[in-house]
């Protein structure tokens, strides 16, 4: 089920323990090292809930709406194309910083993260 950006931010204010060096971070949504990333992710959640982007960023299944991330291209070229367009929208919104976590390879290279 889809949730809003504020719901996401609230969910990560859960008492998790994170340190940067010796500094304990009590709230990742407010700490300078994490707050902008947390806001960006919250904006992505809001984008998926926005009625104008609803068809591109989410899909309906089993009576609920879900993020396009979870759409499986079952046997349909249209599903795969739709999922690709949703991922492209997220990559465009984040200037390529958030993308599908699939290896980028060519004939002559190893996955991008190696």
Short mmCIF file of C-alpha atoms in Angstrom, two decimals:
data_model
loop_
_atom_site.label_atom_id
_atom_site.label_comp_id
_atom_site.label_asym_id
_atom_site.label_seq_id
_atom_site.Cartn_x
_atom_site.Cartn_y
_atom_site.Cartn_z
CA UNK A 1 0.00 0.00 0.00
CA UNK A 2 1.18 3.50 -0.76
CA UNK A 3 2.02 5.92 2.01
CA UNK A 4 2.73 9.63 2.03
CA UNK A 5 6.07 11.30 2.50
CA UNK A 6 5.12 12.38 6.01
CA UNK A 7 4.16 8.82 6.88
CA UNK A 8 7.56 7.68 5.64
CA UNK A 9 9.40 10.32 7.68
CA UNK A 10 7.41 9.36 10.77
CA UNK A 11 8.29 5.69 10.21
CA UNK A 12 12.02 6.41 10.29
CA UNK A 13 11.75 8.42 13.51
CA UNK A 14 11.62 5.13 15.35
CA UNK A 15 14.54 5.31 17.75
CA UNK A 16 17.02 3.56 15.46
CA UNK A 17 20.61 4.02 16.56
CA UNK A 18 22.92 5.57 13.98
CA UNK A 19 26.38 6.99 14.52
CA UNK A 20 28.58 9.22 12.40
CA UNK A 21 31.97 8.67 13.93
CA UNK A 22 31.43 9.24 17.65
CA UNK A 23 28.26 11.31 17.17
CA UNK A 24 24.96 9.61 17.89
CA UNK A 25 22.20 10.66 15.47
CA UNK A 26 18.86 10.74 17.27
CA UNK A 27 16.69 11.79 14.32
CA UNK A 28 17.81 11.06 10.77
CA UNK A 29 15.06 13.32 9.41
CA UNK A 30 16.62 16.39 11.06
CA UNK A 31 20.35 15.67 11.13
CA UNK A 32 22.29 17.64 8.49
CA UNK A 33 23.95 14.48 7.13
CA UNK A 34 20.63 12.74 6.40
CA UNK A 35 17.78 15.28 6.30
CA UNK A 36 18.04 16.15 2.61
CA UNK A 37 18.08 12.49 1.57
CA UNK A 38 15.16 11.80 3.90
CA UNK A 39 13.23 14.70 2.34
CA UNK A 40 13.99 13.47 -1.17
CA UNK A 41 12.67 10.01 -0.36
CA UNK A 42 9.58 11.60 1.24
CA UNK A 43 9.03 13.61 -1.95
CA UNK A 44 9.16 10.36 -3.94
CA UNK A 45 6.48 8.89 -1.68
CA UNK A 46 4.35 12.00 -2.24
CA UNK A 47 4.94 11.79 -6.00
CA UNK A 48 3.54 8.25 -6.01
CA UNK A 49 0.42 9.47 -4.17
CA UNK A 50 -0.10 12.51 -6.41
CA UNK A 51 -3.22 11.99 -8.54
CA UNK A 52 -1.49 13.47 -11.60
CA UNK A 53 1.30 10.84 -11.42
CA UNK A 54 -0.77 8.00 -10.04
CA UNK A 55 -0.90 5.86 -13.19
CA UNK A 56 2.80 6.29 -13.91
CA UNK A 57 4.09 5.83 -10.36
CA UNK A 58 1.79 3.14 -8.96
CA UNK A 59 -0.45 0.26 -9.90
CA UNK A 60 -3.50 -1.46 -8.48
CA UNK A 61 -3.45 -5.08 -7.34
CA UNK A 62 -5.43 -7.07 -4.80
CA UNK A 63 -7.56 -4.04 -3.92
CA UNK A 64 -4.67 -1.71 -3.07
CA UNK A 65 -2.25 0.67 -4.77
CA UNK A 66 1.43 -0.18 -4.76
CA UNK A 67 4.63 1.53 -5.84
CA UNK A 68 5.70 0.95 -9.42
CA UNK A 69 8.93 -0.49 -7.95
CA UNK A 70 7.04 -3.66 -7.10
CA UNK A 71 5.33 -4.17 -10.45
CA UNK A 72 6.55 -7.41 -11.97
CA UNK A 73 6.57 -7.65 -15.72
CA UNK A 74 4.56 -10.85 -15.61
CA UNK A 75 4.18 -11.70 -19.26
CA UNK A 76 3.41 -8.31 -20.55
CA UNK A 77 5.59 -5.98 -22.52
CA UNK A 78 3.29 -3.16 -21.35
CA UNK A 79 4.03 -3.92 -17.68
CA UNK A 80 7.77 -3.82 -18.35
CA UNK A 81 7.45 -0.56 -20.28
CA UNK A 82 5.30 0.99 -17.55
CA UNK A 83 7.77 -0.02 -14.85
CA UNK A 84 10.65 1.38 -16.91
CA UNK A 85 8.86 4.72 -17.33
CA UNK A 86 8.22 4.91 -13.57
CA UNK A 87 11.86 4.20 -12.80
CA UNK A 88 12.91 6.80 -15.37
CA UNK A 89 10.68 9.40 -13.69
CA UNK A 90 12.35 8.69 -10.35
CA UNK A 91 15.82 8.89 -11.91
CA UNK A 92 14.91 12.19 -13.60
CA UNK A 93 13.50 13.61 -10.35
CA UNK A 94 16.67 12.70 -8.43
CA UNK A 95 19.06 13.62 -11.27
CA UNK A 96 20.03 9.97 -11.55
CA UNK A 97 20.96 9.54 -7.89
CA UNK A 98 18.16 7.04 -7.27
CA UNK A 99 17.76 4.34 -9.87
CA UNK A 100 16.80 0.71 -10.09
CA UNK A 101 19.39 -1.43 -8.33
CA UNK A 102 20.15 -3.56 -11.35
CA UNK A 103 23.68 -4.08 -12.57
CA UNK A 104 24.79 -1.82 -15.38
CA UNK A 105 27.00 -3.92 -17.56
CA UNK A 106 28.33 -4.03 -21.06
CA UNK A 107 30.19 -6.73 -22.93
CA UNK A 108 33.46 -5.30 -21.62
CA UNK A 109 32.71 -4.34 -18.04
CA UNK A 110 31.67 -5.68 -14.69
CA UNK A 111 28.66 -4.35 -12.72
CA UNK A 112 28.90 -0.64 -11.94
CA UNK A 113 29.23 -1.18 -8.19
CA UNK A 114 32.37 -3.34 -8.48
#
